[in-house]
Amino acid sequence: MLRKWIVSAPSNIALIKYMGKEDSSLNLPANSSLSMTLDQLCTWVEIERNSFGSDGVLFIPELPRELDRSFNPTVPALKEAGVQRMIRHVKRVQESVHSLFPQYGLTAEAGGQIEIRTANTFPASSGIASSASSFAAVTLASALAFCKDPDLFQKIWQGNPEFKRDLAQISRQGSGSSCRSFEGPWVLWEGATATPVKSALPEMTDLVLLISRDSKEISSSEAHSLVRTSPLWEGRVARAQERIGALRTALASGDRIAVSKIAWTEMWEMHSLFHTCEVPFTYWEPDTIRVLRWLRGILTSAPEWAPPPIVTLDAGPNIHLIVESSQAAEWKGLLKEKFPDLPLLEDTQGSGVKAVY
Ligand code: PMV
């Protein structure tokens, strides 16, 4: 029998960063992290399972066949190591569901040939974290493909948040930050588990200034271990944990000024870890510094019409400004006027991975 599943999962952007691992085989973090889940900047995954085929997982570098093409999807340019990592993850899901499914009254069905096709809705090498969105999508799609009763699966997925969190834990083992893409809009990842947190902020929009599309010289996996060689690593976990507490309070009360200050300090700290490790490195480009200098002025005296933006950078040169959706047009206008040479991506907050069909 041939069955097909299509799943879409958004990327997420962290305000308190996952940087440094406690256990690298399980991707357990040194400190908790807190992020906003995006909506349209996502990965689509199509999985086909032919239960009569010989056992195996194939990654096909083509667009999913049944896909809405209106958003100009691109096939991620995965190197062989990336393909193997994805295939290993599908096998991890296959093994993990054997013990997970019975806890929810589901039956796992192994074997057969699996074909995976994926597409991103954001341009290739745009600095959007594609490992978070692709691993979240591959986890849900393959869990569905290995389930004997997909209708019951969907019911439990929709009705029981614990099931979603258990699948997020499996996803985390493939790519740490992917566990935060299972729910939204604001998600705390603590130890093994990611859960949503309360926020009194209005709907938010992420505006991304694209400084460079080049692929990273230092992968985030390398960065996770290099930061431990920085003299600033001492005390890092305690500082991040303290910031998590402060950010949760600020989000719960909708204190935009405090959220913005915490995110700005945390971003500088993560990049300072990169700049001070044993063999220092940077993700910044000259334009990153040009924009950060301008933003420093904006953050010390925000325009009258808006509270300060929430500014952050991932392990890359591109700059995220998270602003109220109702003021996104004004911010876009200002950014286009100040930096007409820099392309801009835009997305709102979202609610996490979902099965499309
Ligand atoms: O999930 P990874 O191993 O790609 O690590 C992501 C690390 C950062 O993007 C830099 C920070 C974060 O918390 O998303």
Coordinates of C-alpha atoms and ligand atoms in Angstrom, one line a residue:
M1 CA 0.0 0.0 0.0
L2 CA 1.2 3.5 -0.9
R3 CA 0.5 6.3 1.6
K4 CA 1.5 10.0 1.5
W5 CA 1.7 12.7 4.1
I6 CA 2.4 16.4 3.7
V7 CA 3.4 18.5 6.8
S8 CA 4.5 22.1 7.1
A9 CA 6.7 23.4 10.0
P10 CA 7.7 27.0 10.7
S11 CA 11.1 28.2 11.8
N12 CA 11.5 30.0 15.1
I13 CA 13.7 32.9 16.4
A14 CA 15.1 32.7 19.9
L15 CA 15.4 35.7 22.2
I16 CA 17.3 33.7 24.8
K17 CA 19.6 31.5 22.9
Y18 CA 20.4 27.8 22.9
M19 CA 24.2 28.0 22.8
G20 CA 26.2 25.2 24.4
K21 CA 25.1 21.6 25.0
E22 CA 24.9 19.7 28.3
D23 CA 24.7 16.4 26.3
S24 CA 25.6 16.4 22.6
S25 CA 24.3 13.0 21.8
L26 CA 20.8 13.9 23.0
N27 CA 21.0 17.6 22.2
L28 CA 20.3 18.6 25.8
P29 CA 21.0 22.3 26.2
A30 CA 23.4 23.9 28.7
N31 CA 20.7 26.6 29.4
S32 CA 17.0 27.1 28.8
S33 CA 16.0 29.1 25.7
L34 CA 12.9 31.0 24.7
S35 CA 11.7 31.8 21.2
M36 CA 8.9 33.1 19.0
T37 CA 7.5 30.6 16.5
L38 CA 7.1 32.0 12.9
D39 CA 4.2 31.2 10.5
Q40 CA 4.9 31.3 6.8
L41 CA 8.7 31.0 6.7
C42 CA 8.6 27.2 6.9
T43 CA 9.6 23.8 5.4
W44 CA 7.1 21.5 3.7
V45 CA 7.9 17.8 3.8
E46 CA 6.2 15.1 1.7
I47 CA 6.7 11.6 2.9
E48 CA 5.5 8.6 0.9
R49 CA 5.6 5.2 2.4
N50 CA 5.3 2.1 0.2
S51 CA 4.7 -0.7 2.7
F52 CA 5.3 -3.3 -0.1
G53 CA 8.6 -1.8 -1.0
S54 CA 11.9 -3.0 0.4
D55 CA 12.9 -1.3 3.7
G56 CA 14.8 1.9 3.3
V57 CA 14.7 5.7 3.4
L58 CA 15.4 7.8 0.3
F59 CA 15.8 11.6 0.2
I60 CA 14.7 12.8 -3.3
P61 CA 16.1 16.3 -4.0
E62 CA 12.8 17.5 -5.8
L63 CA 9.9 19.6 -4.8
P64 CA 7.1 17.7 -3.0
R65 CA 4.7 16.7 -5.8
E66 CA 1.5 18.0 -4.3
L67 CA 2.5 21.5 -3.2
D68 CA 1.1 24.9 -3.4
R69 CA 3.6 26.5 -5.8
S70 CA 2.3 30.1 -5.4
F71 CA 4.9 30.9 -2.7
N72 CA 8.0 30.0 -4.9
P73 CA 9.2 27.0 -2.9
T74 CA 12.9 26.0 -3.1
V75 CA 14.4 22.6 -2.6
P76 CA 17.1 22.9 0.2
A77 CA 20.6 22.3 -1.2
L78 CA 21.6 19.6 1.2
K79 CA 25.1 18.2 1.1
E80 CA 25.6 14.5 1.5
A81 CA 26.2 14.9 5.3
G82 CA 22.9 16.8 5.6
V83 CA 21.0 14.1 3.7
Q84 CA 22.5 11.4 5.9
R85 CA 21.5 13.4 9.0
M86 CA 17.9 13.6 7.8
I87 CA 17.8 9.9 6.9
R88 CA 19.2 9.0 10.4
H89 CA 16.5 11.1 11.9
V90 CA 13.7 9.3 10.1
K91 CA 15.2 6.0 11.4
R92 CA 15.3 7.5 14.9
V93 CA 11.6 8.4 14.7
Q94 CA 10.8 4.9 13.4
E95 CA 12.6 3.4 16.5
S96 CA 11.1 5.9 19.0
V97 CA 7.5 5.5 18.0
H98 CA 7.6 1.9 19.0
S99 CA 7.7 2.8 22.7
L100 CA 5.8 6.2 22.3
F101 CA 2.7 5.1 20.4
P102 CA 1.4 2.4 22.9
Q103 CA 1.3 5.1 25.6
Y104 CA -1.4 6.9 23.5
G105 CA -3.2 3.8 22.3
L106 CA -1.5 3.9 18.9
T107 CA 0.2 1.1 17.0
A108 CA 3.5 1.5 15.1
E109 CA 3.8 0.0 11.7
A110 CA 7.4 -0.3 10.5
G111 CA 9.0 -1.4 7.3
G112 CA 8.5 -0.4 3.7
Q113 CA 10.2 2.2 1.5
I114 CA 10.1 5.8 2.6
E115 CA 10.6 8.7 0.1
I116 CA 11.2 12.2 1.4
R117 CA 10.8 15.4 -0.6
T118 CA 11.2 18.8 1.1
A119 CA 10.8 22.5 0.1
N120 CA 11.4 25.8 2.0
T121 CA 9.2 28.8 1.6
F122 CA 12.1 31.1 2.3
P123 CA 14.9 31.7 -0.2
A124 CA 17.9 29.4 0.0
S125 CA 20.7 30.6 2.4
S126 CA 18.5 33.4 3.6
G127 CA 19.7 33.1 7.2
I128 CA 16.4 31.6 8.4
A129 CA 17.0 28.6 10.6
S130 CA 16.0 25.8 8.2
S131 CA 17.2 23.0 10.5
A132 CA 14.5 23.9 13.0
S133 CA 11.7 23.9 10.5
S134 CA 12.9 20.9 8.5
F135 CA 13.5 18.6 11.4
A136 CA 10.1 19.5 13.0
A137 CA 8.4 18.8 9.7
V138 CA 10.3 15.5 9.1
T139 CA 9.5 14.3 12.6
L140 CA 5.7 14.8 12.3
A141 CA 5.6 13.5 8.8
S142 CA 7.5 10.3 9.5
A143 CA 5.7 9.7 12.8
L144 CA 2.4 9.8 10.8
A145 CA 3.9 7.5 8.2
F146 CA 4.8 4.9 10.8
C147 CA 1.4 4.9 12.4
K148 CA -1.2 2.2 11.7
D149 CA -4.1 4.5 12.5
P150 CA -3.4 8.0 11.2
D151 CA -6.9 9.3 12.0
L152 CA -6.5 8.5 15.6
F153 CA -3.0 10.0 15.5
Q154 CA -4.5 13.3 14.2
K155 CA -7.1 13.2 17.0
I156 CA -4.5 12.7 19.7
W157 CA -2.2 15.3 18.1
Q158 CA -5.0 17.9 18.2
G159 CA -6.4 17.0 21.7
N160 CA -3.4 16.1 23.8
P161 CA -0.5 18.6 24.1
E162 CA 1.6 15.9 25.8
F163 CA 1.7 13.9 22.6
K164 CA 3.0 16.9 20.7
R165 CA 5.7 17.5 23.4
D166 CA 6.8 13.9 23.3
L167 CA 7.3 14.2 19.5
A168 CA 9.1 17.5 20.0
Q169 CA 11.5 15.6 22.2
I170 CA 12.3 13.1 19.4
S171 CA 12.7 16.1 17.0
R172 CA 15.1 17.7 19.4
Q173 CA 17.5 14.8 19.1
G174 CA 17.8 15.6 15.3
S175 CA 18.1 19.3 15.7
G176 CA 17.9 21.0 19.1
S177 CA 16.0 24.2 18.2
S178 CA 13.4 22.2 16.2
C179 CA 11.7 21.3 19.4
R180 CA 10.6 24.9 19.8
S181 CA 8.8 24.8 16.4
F182 CA 6.0 22.4 17.7
E183 CA 3.9 25.1 19.4
G184 CA 3.6 28.9 19.5
P185 CA 3.8 31.7 19.5
W186 CA 6.2 31.9 22.6
V187 CA 7.9 28.7 23.6
L188 CA 10.3 27.9 26.4
W189 CA 12.7 24.9 26.0
E190 CA 13.9 23.7 29.4
G191 CA 16.0 20.5 29.7
A192 CA 14.3 17.9 27.5
T193 CA 10.9 19.6 27.0
A194 CA 9.5 22.6 25.1
T195 CA 6.3 24.2 26.2
P196 CA 4.4 27.4 25.4
V197 CA 4.6 30.4 27.8
K198 CA 2.2 33.2 28.5
S199 CA 2.5 36.5 26.7
A200 CA 0.5 39.7 26.9
L201 CA 2.2 41.1 23.8
P202 CA 0.0 41.8 20.8
E203 CA 0.5 39.9 17.6
M204 CA 4.2 40.3 16.6
T205 CA 5.9 40.4 13.2
D206 CA 9.5 39.5 12.5
L207 CA 11.3 41.7 9.9
V208 CA 14.6 40.2 8.8
L209 CA 17.3 42.4 7.2
L210 CA 19.2 40.1 4.9
I211 CA 22.9 41.1 5.2
S212 CA 24.3 38.0 3.5
R213 CA 23.1 34.8 1.9
D214 CA 26.5 33.0 2.1
S215 CA 26.4 29.8 4.0
K216 CA 28.1 29.8 7.4
E217 CA 31.8 29.1 7.8
I218 CA 31.1 27.8 11.3
S219 CA 28.1 25.6 11.7
S220 CA 25.9 26.0 14.8
S221 CA 27.0 22.5 15.9
E222 CA 30.6 23.7 15.9
A223 CA 29.6 27.0 17.7
H224 CA 27.9 25.0 20.5
S225 CA 31.3 23.4 21.4
L226 CA 33.6 26.4 20.6
V227 CA 31.7 28.8 23.0
R228 CA 32.8 26.6 26.0
T229 CA 36.4 27.8 25.3
S230 CA 35.5 31.5 25.9
P231 CA 36.4 33.0 29.3
L232 CA 32.9 34.4 29.2
W233 CA 31.5 30.9 29.3
E234 CA 31.9 31.0 33.1
G235 CA 28.7 32.2 34.5
R236 CA 27.0 32.0 31.1
V237 CA 24.4 29.4 32.2
A238 CA 23.4 31.3 35.3
R239 CA 23.1 34.6 33.3
A240 CA 21.0 33.0 30.7
Q241 CA 18.7 31.3 33.3
E242 CA 18.3 34.7 35.1
R243 CA 17.4 36.3 31.8
I244 CA 14.8 33.6 31.1
G245 CA 13.1 34.5 34.4
A246 CA 13.1 38.2 33.6
L247 CA 11.9 37.6 30.0
R248 CA 9.0 35.4 31.2
T249 CA 7.9 38.1 33.6
A250 CA 8.2 40.8 30.9
L251 CA 6.3 38.7 28.4
A252 CA 3.5 37.9 30.8
S253 CA 3.0 41.6 31.7
G254 CA 3.5 42.7 28.1
D255 CA 6.4 44.9 29.1
R256 CA 7.8 45.7 25.6
I257 CA 10.7 47.8 26.9
A258 CA 12.0 45.1 29.2
V259 CA 11.6 42.4 26.4
S260 CA 13.6 44.5 24.0
K261 CA 16.4 45.2 26.6
I262 CA 16.7 41.5 27.5
A263 CA 16.9 40.4 23.9
W264 CA 19.5 43.0 23.0
T265 CA 21.8 42.1 25.9
E266 CA 21.4 38.4 25.2
M267 CA 22.2 38.8 21.5
W268 CA 25.4 40.7 22.4
E269 CA 26.4 38.1 24.9
M270 CA 26.0 35.2 22.4
H271 CA 28.1 37.0 19.8
S272 CA 30.6 38.0 22.4
L273 CA 31.1 34.3 23.2
F274 CA 31.9 33.7 19.5
H275 CA 34.3 36.7 19.5
T276 CA 36.2 35.6 22.6
C277 CA 36.6 31.8 22.2
E278 CA 40.0 30.2 21.9
V279 CA 40.1 30.7 18.2
P280 CA 37.7 33.7 17.9
F281 CA 35.3 34.0 15.0
T282 CA 32.5 36.2 13.9
Y283 CA 29.3 35.9 11.8
W284 CA 29.1 39.6 11.4
E285 CA 29.6 41.5 8.1
P286 CA 30.4 45.2 7.8
D287 CA 26.6 45.8 7.2
T288 CA 25.7 43.9 10.4
I289 CA 27.7 46.5 12.3
R290 CA 26.3 49.4 10.3
V291 CA 22.7 48.3 11.1
L292 CA 23.5 47.5 14.8
R293 CA 25.0 51.0 15.2
W294 CA 21.8 52.5 13.9
L295 CA 19.7 50.3 16.0
R296 CA 21.5 51.2 19.2
G297 CA 20.3 54.8 18.6
I298 CA 16.8 53.6 17.9
L299 CA 16.8 51.5 21.1
T300 CA 18.0 54.4 23.3
S301 CA 15.3 56.7 21.8
A302 CA 12.6 54.8 20.0
P303 CA 10.4 56.8 17.6
E304 CA 7.4 58.4 19.2
W305 CA 4.9 56.2 17.3
A306 CA 6.3 52.9 18.6
P307 CA 7.9 51.1 21.5
P308 CA 11.4 49.8 20.9
P309 CA 11.7 46.9 18.5
I310 CA 13.0 43.5 19.8
V311 CA 16.3 43.1 18.1
T312 CA 18.2 39.8 17.8
L313 CA 20.6 37.8 15.6
D314 CA 21.0 34.1 15.2
A315 CA 24.3 32.4 14.6
G316 CA 24.6 34.5 11.4
P317 CA 24.9 38.1 10.1
N318 CA 21.2 38.8 9.5
I319 CA 19.2 41.1 11.8
H320 CA 15.7 40.3 13.1
L321 CA 13.5 43.1 14.3
I322 CA 10.4 41.8 16.1
V323 CA 7.7 44.6 16.1
E324 CA 4.0 44.8 16.7
S325 CA 2.2 43.6 13.5
S326 CA 0.0 46.7 13.6
Q327 CA 3.2 48.8 13.2
A328 CA 5.1 46.5 10.8
A329 CA 4.3 48.7 7.8
E330 CA 5.9 51.8 9.4
W331 CA 9.0 49.8 10.5
K332 CA 9.3 48.4 7.0
G333 CA 9.1 51.9 5.5
L334 CA 11.8 53.1 7.9
L335 CA 14.1 50.2 7.2
K336 CA 13.7 50.6 3.4
E337 CA 14.5 54.3 3.7
K338 CA 17.6 53.7 5.8
F339 CA 18.9 50.5 4.2
P340 CA 17.5 50.5 0.6
D341 CA 20.3 48.0 -0.4
L342 CA 19.3 45.3 2.1
P343 CA 16.5 42.9 1.2
L344 CA 13.8 42.4 3.8
L345 CA 11.8 39.2 4.8
E346 CA 8.7 39.4 6.8
D347 CA 6.6 36.9 8.8
T348 CA 4.2 36.9 11.7
Q349 CA 4.1 34.8 14.8
G350 CA 2.6 31.3 14.3
S351 CA 1.4 28.3 16.2
G352 CA 3.8 25.5 15.1
V353 CA 4.1 22.4 12.9
K354 CA 0.9 21.0 11.3
A355 CA -0.2 18.1 9.0
V356 CA -1.5 19.6 5.8
Y357 CA -2.8 16.3 4.3
Ligands
PMV1 O1 19.5 23.8 16.8 P1 20.8 24.2 16.4 O2 21.9 23.2 16.9 O3 21.0 24.6 15.0 O4 21.2 25.5 17.3 C1 20.6 26.8 17.1 C2 21.4 27.8 17.8 C3 20.9 29.3 17.6 O5 20.1 29.4 16.5 C4 22.1 30.1 17.4 C5 20.2 29.8 18.8 C6 18.8 29.3 19.1 O6 18.4 29.1 20.2 O7 18.0 29.1 18.1

